[in-house]
Amino acid sequence: EWVTYNGVRDGNHFSVLDQITAANVKQLQPQWAFTPGGTGLEGEPVVKDGIMYITGGPQTCALDARTGLRIWCTPRTNGLGVPPVFGRGAPRPGQTPPPVGPNRGVAILGDRLFYTSDDAYLVCLNRLTGAVMWSRKLAEDTEKGQLYTSASVMVVNDLVIAGIAGGDSPMRGFIAAFHANSGNEAW
């Protein structure tokens, strides 16, 4: 189990597993590989109950951690709660382009999987089916194109904590907490 971006809930990125040692590390061999497509594979996988969750390129995927077989892949949404249309040219007027930037992974709470999209949405998927449960806009419409996010979210109790990037531009980022069941802002 590696249930958060930080490994365990206390966030120390440390595993107590001791099967791999300096003496046997050279014996490790790849067992399988999976390419999620696109660019921006910057997150570490999260594993719960034998299922590995990854984000990369244009999708979030659930894989069997032992075999690498795909259980489901859900296209990253454009914040509308529905997958964007990839490969069909530029968006029509009034249509939001699909997220394309990097993503640093997911967070899990029960049967819910959370991630942020680069166009500043917090998205909740059913971790067993990949179905979109809710999507929450993090930026005001007037800030579109000025704020983005690529960080992994954190779960603390029943809150999902997400941040906005923006420090590379004139705007500054922020963090906010949302109720995991509804997506409503807590603070």
PDB file of N, CA, C and O in Angstrom, residues 137-185:
ATOM      1  N   LYS A 137     -14.827  23.871  -9.781  1.00  0.00           N
ATOM      2  CA  LYS A 137     -13.987  24.925 -10.332  1.00  0.00           C
ATOM      3  C   LYS A 137     -13.221  25.590  -9.192  1.00  0.00           C
ATOM      4  O   LYS A 137     -13.809  25.980  -8.182  1.00  0.00           O
ATOM      5  N   LEU A 138     -11.906  25.704  -9.312  1.00  0.00           N
ATOM      6  CA  LEU A 138     -11.086  26.327  -8.282  1.00  0.00           C
ATOM      7  C   LEU A 138     -10.843  27.811  -8.541  1.00  0.00           C
ATOM      8  O   LEU A 138     -10.550  28.556  -7.616  1.00  0.00           O
ATOM      9  N   ALA A 139     -10.939  28.237  -9.765  1.00  0.00           N
ATOM     10  CA  ALA A 139     -10.678  29.630 -10.126  1.00  0.00           C
ATOM     11  C   ALA A 139     -11.957  30.293 -10.623  1.00  0.00           C
ATOM     12  O   ALA A 139     -12.832  29.641 -11.191  1.00  0.00           O
ATOM     13  N   GLU A 140     -12.065  31.563 -10.386  1.00  0.00           N
ATOM     14  CA  GLU A 140     -13.195  32.331 -10.921  1.00  0.00           C
ATOM     15  C   GLU A 140     -13.062  32.428 -12.435  1.00  0.00           C
ATOM     16  O   GLU A 140     -11.948  32.395 -12.973  1.00  0.00           O
ATOM     17  N   ASP A 141     -14.177  32.596 -13.128  1.00  0.00           N
ATOM     18  CA  ASP A 141     -14.136  32.703 -14.585  1.00  0.00           C
ATOM     19  C   ASP A 141     -13.228  33.832 -15.051  1.00  0.00           C
ATOM     20  O   ASP A 141     -12.584  33.724 -16.089  1.00  0.00           O
ATOM     21  N   THR A 142     -13.164  34.908 -14.284  1.00  0.00           N
ATOM     22  CA  THR A 142     -12.322  36.050 -14.671  1.00  0.00           C
ATOM     23  C   THR A 142     -10.834  35.735 -14.558  1.00  0.00           C
ATOM     24  O   THR A 142     -10.008  36.461 -15.090  1.00  0.00           O
ATOM     25  N   GLU A 143     -10.495  34.640 -13.868  1.00  0.00           N
ATOM     26  CA  GLU A 143      -9.084  34.265 -13.673  1.00  0.00           C
ATOM     27  C   GLU A 143      -8.639  33.165 -14.630  1.00  0.00           C
ATOM     28  O   GLU A 143      -7.498  32.718 -14.562  1.00  0.00           O
ATOM     29  N   LYS A 144      -9.535  32.702 -15.511  1.00  0.00           N
ATOM     30  CA  LYS A 144      -9.196  31.626 -16.430  1.00  0.00           C
ATOM     31  C   LYS A 144      -7.947  31.993 -17.227  1.00  0.00           C
ATOM     32  O   LYS A 144      -7.796  33.111 -17.699  1.00  0.00           O
ATOM     33  N   GLY A 145      -7.049  31.025 -17.328  1.00  0.00           N
ATOM     34  CA  GLY A 145      -5.817  31.228 -18.061  1.00  0.00           C
ATOM     35  C   GLY A 145      -4.722  31.855 -17.218  1.00  0.00           C
ATOM     36  O   GLY A 145      -3.571  31.887 -17.627  1.00  0.00           O
ATOM     37  N   GLN A 146      -5.069  32.378 -16.046  1.00  0.00           N
ATOM     38  CA  GLN A 146      -4.075  32.993 -15.184  1.00  0.00           C
ATOM     39  C   GLN A 146      -3.683  32.060 -14.051  1.00  0.00           C
ATOM     40  O   GLN A 146      -2.595  32.179 -13.504  1.00  0.00           O
ATOM     41  N   LEU A 147      -4.567  31.173 -13.659  1.00  0.00           N
ATOM     42  CA  LEU A 147      -4.315  30.222 -12.584  1.00  0.00           C
ATOM     43  C   LEU A 147      -4.346  28.813 -13.145  1.00  0.00           C
ATOM     44  O   LEU A 147      -5.109  28.508 -14.058  1.00  0.00           O
ATOM     45  N   TYR A 148      -3.524  27.971 -12.588  1.00  0.00           N
ATOM     46  CA  TYR A 148      -3.516  26.570 -12.977  1.00  0.00           C
ATOM     47  C   TYR A 148      -3.097  25.751 -11.768  1.00  0.00           C
ATOM     48  O   TYR A 148      -2.706  26.302 -10.742  1.00  0.00           O
ATOM     49  N   THR A 149      -3.175  24.451 -11.895  1.00  0.00           N
ATOM     50  CA  THR A 149      -2.713  23.589 -10.818  1.00  0.00           C
ATOM     51  C   THR A 149      -2.166  22.304 -11.398  1.00  0.00           C
ATOM     52  O   THR A 149      -2.642  21.828 -12.421  1.00  0.00           O
ATOM     53  N   SER A 150      -1.159  21.787 -10.753  1.00  0.00           N
ATOM     54  CA  SER A 150      -0.595  20.508 -11.172  1.00  0.00           C
ATOM     55  C   SER A 150      -0.235  19.643  -9.963  1.00  0.00           C
ATOM     56  O   SER A 150       0.203  18.519 -10.118  1.00  0.00           O
ATOM     57  N   ALA A 151      -0.423  20.180  -8.773  1.00  0.00           N
ATOM     58  CA  ALA A 151      -0.021  19.474  -7.551  1.00  0.00           C
ATOM     59  C   ALA A 151      -0.986  18.342  -7.217  1.00  0.00           C
ATOM     60  O   ALA A 151      -2.161  18.384  -7.564  1.00  0.00           O
ATOM     61  N   SER A 152      -0.457  17.352  -6.512  1.00  0.00           N
ATOM     62  CA  SER A 152      -1.315  16.309  -5.970  1.00  0.00           C
ATOM     63  C   SER A 152      -2.119  16.896  -4.811  1.00  0.00           C
ATOM     64  O   SER A 152      -1.625  17.763  -4.096  1.00  0.00           O
ATOM     65  N   VAL A 153      -3.344  16.458  -4.660  1.00  0.00           N
ATOM     66  CA  VAL A 153      -4.181  16.932  -3.558  1.00  0.00           C
ATOM     67  C   VAL A 153      -3.879  16.110  -2.307  1.00  0.00           C
ATOM     68  O   VAL A 153      -3.292  15.034  -2.384  1.00  0.00           O
ATOM     69  N   MET A 154      -4.281  16.635  -1.154  1.00  0.00           N
ATOM     70  CA  MET A 154      -4.133  15.925   0.116  1.00  0.00           C
ATOM     71  C   MET A 154      -5.500  15.685   0.711  1.00  0.00           C
ATOM     72  O   MET A 154      -6.384  16.535   0.577  1.00  0.00           O
ATOM     73  N   VAL A 155      -5.663  14.558   1.383  1.00  0.00           N
ATOM     74  CA  VAL A 155      -6.887  14.276   2.116  1.00  0.00           C
ATOM     75  C   VAL A 155      -6.549  14.325   3.594  1.00  0.00           C
ATOM     76  O   VAL A 155      -5.610  13.670   4.049  1.00  0.00           O
ATOM     77  N   VAL A 156      -7.304  15.125   4.340  1.00  0.00           N
ATOM     78  CA  VAL A 156      -7.173  15.209   5.796  1.00  0.00           C
ATOM     79  C   VAL A 156      -8.576  15.028   6.365  1.00  0.00           C
ATOM     80  O   VAL A 156      -9.458  15.857   6.115  1.00  0.00           O
ATOM     81  N   ASN A 157      -8.762  13.921   7.080  1.00  0.00           N
ATOM     82  CA  ASN A 157     -10.085  13.539   7.582  1.00  0.00           C
ATOM     83  C   ASN A 157     -11.049  13.458   6.409  1.00  0.00           C
ATOM     84  O   ASN A 157     -10.828  12.677   5.506  1.00  0.00           O
ATOM     85  N   ASP A 158     -12.109  14.279   6.368  1.00  0.00           N
ATOM     86  CA  ASP A 158     -13.052  14.231   5.246  1.00  0.00           C
ATOM     87  C   ASP A 158     -12.904  15.435   4.328  1.00  0.00           C
ATOM     88  O   ASP A 158     -13.812  15.762   3.573  1.00  0.00           O
ATOM     89  N   LEU A 159     -11.744  16.089   4.368  1.00  0.00           N
ATOM     90  CA  LEU A 159     -11.501  17.252   3.522  1.00  0.00           C
ATOM     91  C   LEU A 159     -10.442  16.948   2.472  1.00  0.00           C
ATOM     92  O   LEU A 159      -9.482  16.223   2.733  1.00  0.00           O
ATOM     93  N   VAL A 160     -10.638  17.511   1.297  1.00  0.00           N
ATOM     94  CA  VAL A 160      -9.676  17.416   0.210  1.00  0.00           C
ATOM     95  C   VAL A 160      -9.037  18.797   0.085  1.00  0.00           C
ATOM     96  O   VAL A 160      -9.739  19.793  -0.116  1.00  0.00           O
ATOM     97  N   ILE A 161      -7.723  18.848   0.222  1.00  0.00           N
ATOM     98  CA  ILE A 161      -7.015  20.123   0.184  1.00  0.00           C
ATOM     99  C   ILE A 161      -6.305  20.233  -1.158  1.00  0.00           C
ATOM    100  O   ILE A 161      -5.549  19.340  -1.550  1.00  0.00           O
ATOM    101  N   ALA A 162      -6.591  21.321  -1.849  1.00  0.00           N
ATOM    102  CA  ALA A 162      -6.024  21.551  -3.176  1.00  0.00           C
ATOM    103  C   ALA A 162      -5.424  22.941  -3.227  1.00  0.00           C
ATOM    104  O   ALA A 162      -5.895  23.858  -2.550  1.00  0.00           O
ATOM    105  N   GLY A 163      -4.416  23.079  -4.040  1.00  0.00           N
ATOM    106  CA  GLY A 163      -3.779  24.377  -4.189  1.00  0.00           C
ATOM    107  C   GLY A 163      -3.801  24.847  -5.623  1.00  0.00           C
ATOM    108  O   GLY A 163      -3.986  24.076  -6.550  1.00  0.00           O
ATOM    109  N   ILE A 164      -3.603  26.125  -5.767  1.00  0.00           N
ATOM    110  CA  ILE A 164      -3.538  26.762  -7.080  1.00  0.00           C
ATOM    111  C   ILE A 164      -2.129  27.279  -7.278  1.00  0.00           C
ATOM    112  O   ILE A 164      -1.550  27.873  -6.381  1.00  0.00           O
ATOM    113  N   ALA A 165      -1.576  27.036  -8.432  1.00  0.00           N
ATOM    114  CA  ALA A 165      -0.288  27.617  -8.784  1.00  0.00           C
ATOM    115  C   ALA A 165      -0.550  29.002  -9.342  1.00  0.00           C
ATOM    116  O   ALA A 165      -1.663  29.353  -9.684  1.00  0.00           O
ATOM    117  N   GLY A 166       0.451  29.753  -9.469  1.00  0.00           N
ATOM    118  CA  GLY A 166       0.306  31.096 -10.024  1.00  0.00           C
ATOM    119  C   GLY A 166       1.502  31.943  -9.684  1.00  0.00           C
ATOM    120  O   GLY A 166       1.645  33.048 -10.155  1.00  0.00           O
ATOM    121  N   GLY A 167       2.383  31.443  -8.836  1.00  0.00           N
ATOM    122  CA  GLY A 167       3.550  32.198  -8.414  1.00  0.00           C
ATOM    123  C   GLY A 167       4.531  32.468  -9.528  1.00  0.00           C
ATOM    124  O   GLY A 167       5.397  33.325  -9.383  1.00  0.00           O
ATOM    125  N   ASP A 168       4.428  31.744 -10.644  1.00  0.00           N
ATOM    126  CA  ASP A 168       5.321  31.996 -11.772  1.00  0.00           C
ATOM    127  C   ASP A 168       4.845  33.170 -12.613  1.00  0.00           C
ATOM    128  O   ASP A 168       5.525  33.606 -13.513  1.00  0.00           O
ATOM    129  N   SER A 169       3.661  33.643 -12.326  1.00  0.00           N
ATOM    130  CA  SER A 169       3.091  34.773 -13.071  1.00  0.00           C
ATOM    131  C   SER A 169       2.772  35.871 -12.067  1.00  0.00           C
ATOM    132  O   SER A 169       3.040  35.731 -10.882  1.00  0.00           O
ATOM    133  N   PRO A 170       2.162  36.941 -12.500  1.00  0.00           N
ATOM    134  CA  PRO A 170       1.853  38.022 -11.558  1.00  0.00           C
ATOM    135  C   PRO A 170       0.885  37.615 -10.450  1.00  0.00           C
ATOM    136  O   PRO A 170       0.876  38.219  -9.391  1.00  0.00           O
ATOM    137  N   MET A 171       0.078  36.577 -10.657  1.00  0.00           N
ATOM    138  CA  MET A 171      -0.869  36.157  -9.626  1.00  0.00           C
ATOM    139  C   MET A 171      -0.191  35.243  -8.628  1.00  0.00           C
ATOM    140  O   MET A 171       0.761  34.554  -8.947  1.00  0.00           O
ATOM    141  N   ARG A 172      -0.693  35.203  -7.429  1.00  0.00           N
ATOM    142  CA  ARG A 172      -0.199  34.308  -6.388  1.00  0.00           C
ATOM    143  C   ARG A 172      -1.199  33.186  -6.175  1.00  0.00           C
ATOM    144  O   ARG A 172      -2.397  33.356  -6.340  1.00  0.00           O
ATOM    145  N   GLY A 173      -0.694  32.033  -5.773  1.00  0.00           N
ATOM    146  CA  GLY A 173      -1.545  30.880  -5.560  1.00  0.00           C
ATOM    147  C   GLY A 173      -2.251  30.913  -4.216  1.00  0.00           C
ATOM    148  O   GLY A 173      -2.104  31.853  -3.436  1.00  0.00           O
ATOM    149  N   PHE A 174      -3.039  29.875  -3.953  1.00  0.00           N
ATOM    150  CA  PHE A 174      -3.749  29.735  -2.689  1.00  0.00           C
ATOM    151  C   PHE A 174      -4.036  28.267  -2.447  1.00  0.00           C
ATOM    152  O   PHE A 174      -3.875  27.443  -3.349  1.00  0.00           O
ATOM    153  N   ILE A 175      -4.427  27.921  -1.225  1.00  0.00           N
ATOM    154  CA  ILE A 175      -4.914  26.581  -0.932  1.00  0.00           C
ATOM    155  C   ILE A 175      -6.328  26.697  -0.394  1.00  0.00           C
ATOM    156  O   ILE A 175      -6.702  27.724   0.184  1.00  0.00           O
ATOM    157  N   ALA A 176      -7.095  25.659  -0.609  1.00  0.00           N
ATOM    158  CA  ALA A 176      -8.480  25.630  -0.143  1.00  0.00           C
ATOM    159  C   ALA A 176      -8.826  24.181   0.204  1.00  0.00           C
ATOM    160  O   ALA A 176      -8.187  23.251  -0.283  1.00  0.00           O
ATOM    161  N   ALA A 177      -9.828  24.020   1.061  1.00  0.00           N
ATOM    162  CA  ALA A 177     -10.285  22.689   1.455  1.00  0.00           C
ATOM    163  C   ALA A 177     -11.732  22.501   1.015  1.00  0.00           C
ATOM    164  O   ALA A 177     -12.535  23.442   1.070  1.00  0.00           O
ATOM    165  N   PHE A 178     -12.049  21.277   0.594  1.00  0.00           N
ATOM    166  CA  PHE A 178     -13.375  20.953   0.088  1.00  0.00           C
ATOM    167  C   PHE A 178     -13.870  19.677   0.746  1.00  0.00           C
ATOM    168  O   PHE A 178     -13.090  18.766   1.032  1.00  0.00           O
ATOM    169  N   HIS A 179     -15.169  19.586   0.977  1.00  0.00           N
ATOM    170  CA  HIS A 179     -15.761  18.385   1.547  1.00  0.00           C
ATOM    171  C   HIS A 179     -15.689  17.259   0.510  1.00  0.00           C
ATOM    172  O   HIS A 179     -16.112  17.436  -0.635  1.00  0.00           O
ATOM    173  N   ALA A 180     -15.170  16.118   0.919  1.00  0.00           N
ATOM    174  CA  ALA A 180     -14.927  15.011  -0.012  1.00  0.00           C
ATOM    175  C   ALA A 180     -16.215  14.481  -0.647  1.00  0.00           C
ATOM    176  O   ALA A 180     -16.210  14.096  -1.809  1.00  0.00           O
ATOM    177  N   ASN A 181     -17.311  14.458   0.080  1.00  0.00           N
ATOM    178  CA  ASN A 181     -18.542  13.901  -0.464  1.00  0.00           C
ATOM    179  C   ASN A 181     -19.222  14.802  -1.486  1.00  0.00           C
ATOM    180  O   ASN A 181     -19.810  14.308  -2.445  1.00  0.00           O
ATOM    181  N   SER A 182     -19.138  16.106  -1.280  1.00  0.00           N
ATOM    182  CA  SER A 182     -19.909  17.029  -2.125  1.00  0.00           C
ATOM    183  C   SER A 182     -19.080  17.939  -3.009  1.00  0.00           C
ATOM    184  O   SER A 182     -19.572  18.444  -4.016  1.00  0.00           O
ATOM    185  N   GLY A 183     -17.824  18.183  -2.646  1.00  0.00           N
ATOM    186  CA  GLY A 183     -17.017  19.155  -3.365  1.00  0.00           C
ATOM    187  C   GLY A 183     -17.261  20.579  -2.913  1.00  0.00           C
ATOM    188  O   GLY A 183     -16.654  21.511  -3.434  1.00  0.00           O
ATOM    189  N   ASN A 184     -18.128  20.776  -1.926  1.00  0.00           N
ATOM    190  CA  ASN A 184     -18.378  22.124  -1.428  1.00  0.00           C
ATOM    191  C   ASN A 184     -17.169  22.639  -0.651  1.00  0.00           C
ATOM    192  O   ASN A 184     -16.515  21.893   0.068  1.00  0.00           O
ATOM    193  N   GLU A 185     -16.890  23.920  -0.822  1.00  0.00           N
ATOM    194  CA  GLU A 185     -15.739  24.526  -0.157  1.00  0.00           C
ATOM    195  C   GLU A 185     -15.957  24.574   1.362  1.00  0.00           C
ATOM    196  O   GLU A 185     -17.003  24.984   1.835  1.00  0.00           O
TER     197      GLU A 185
END
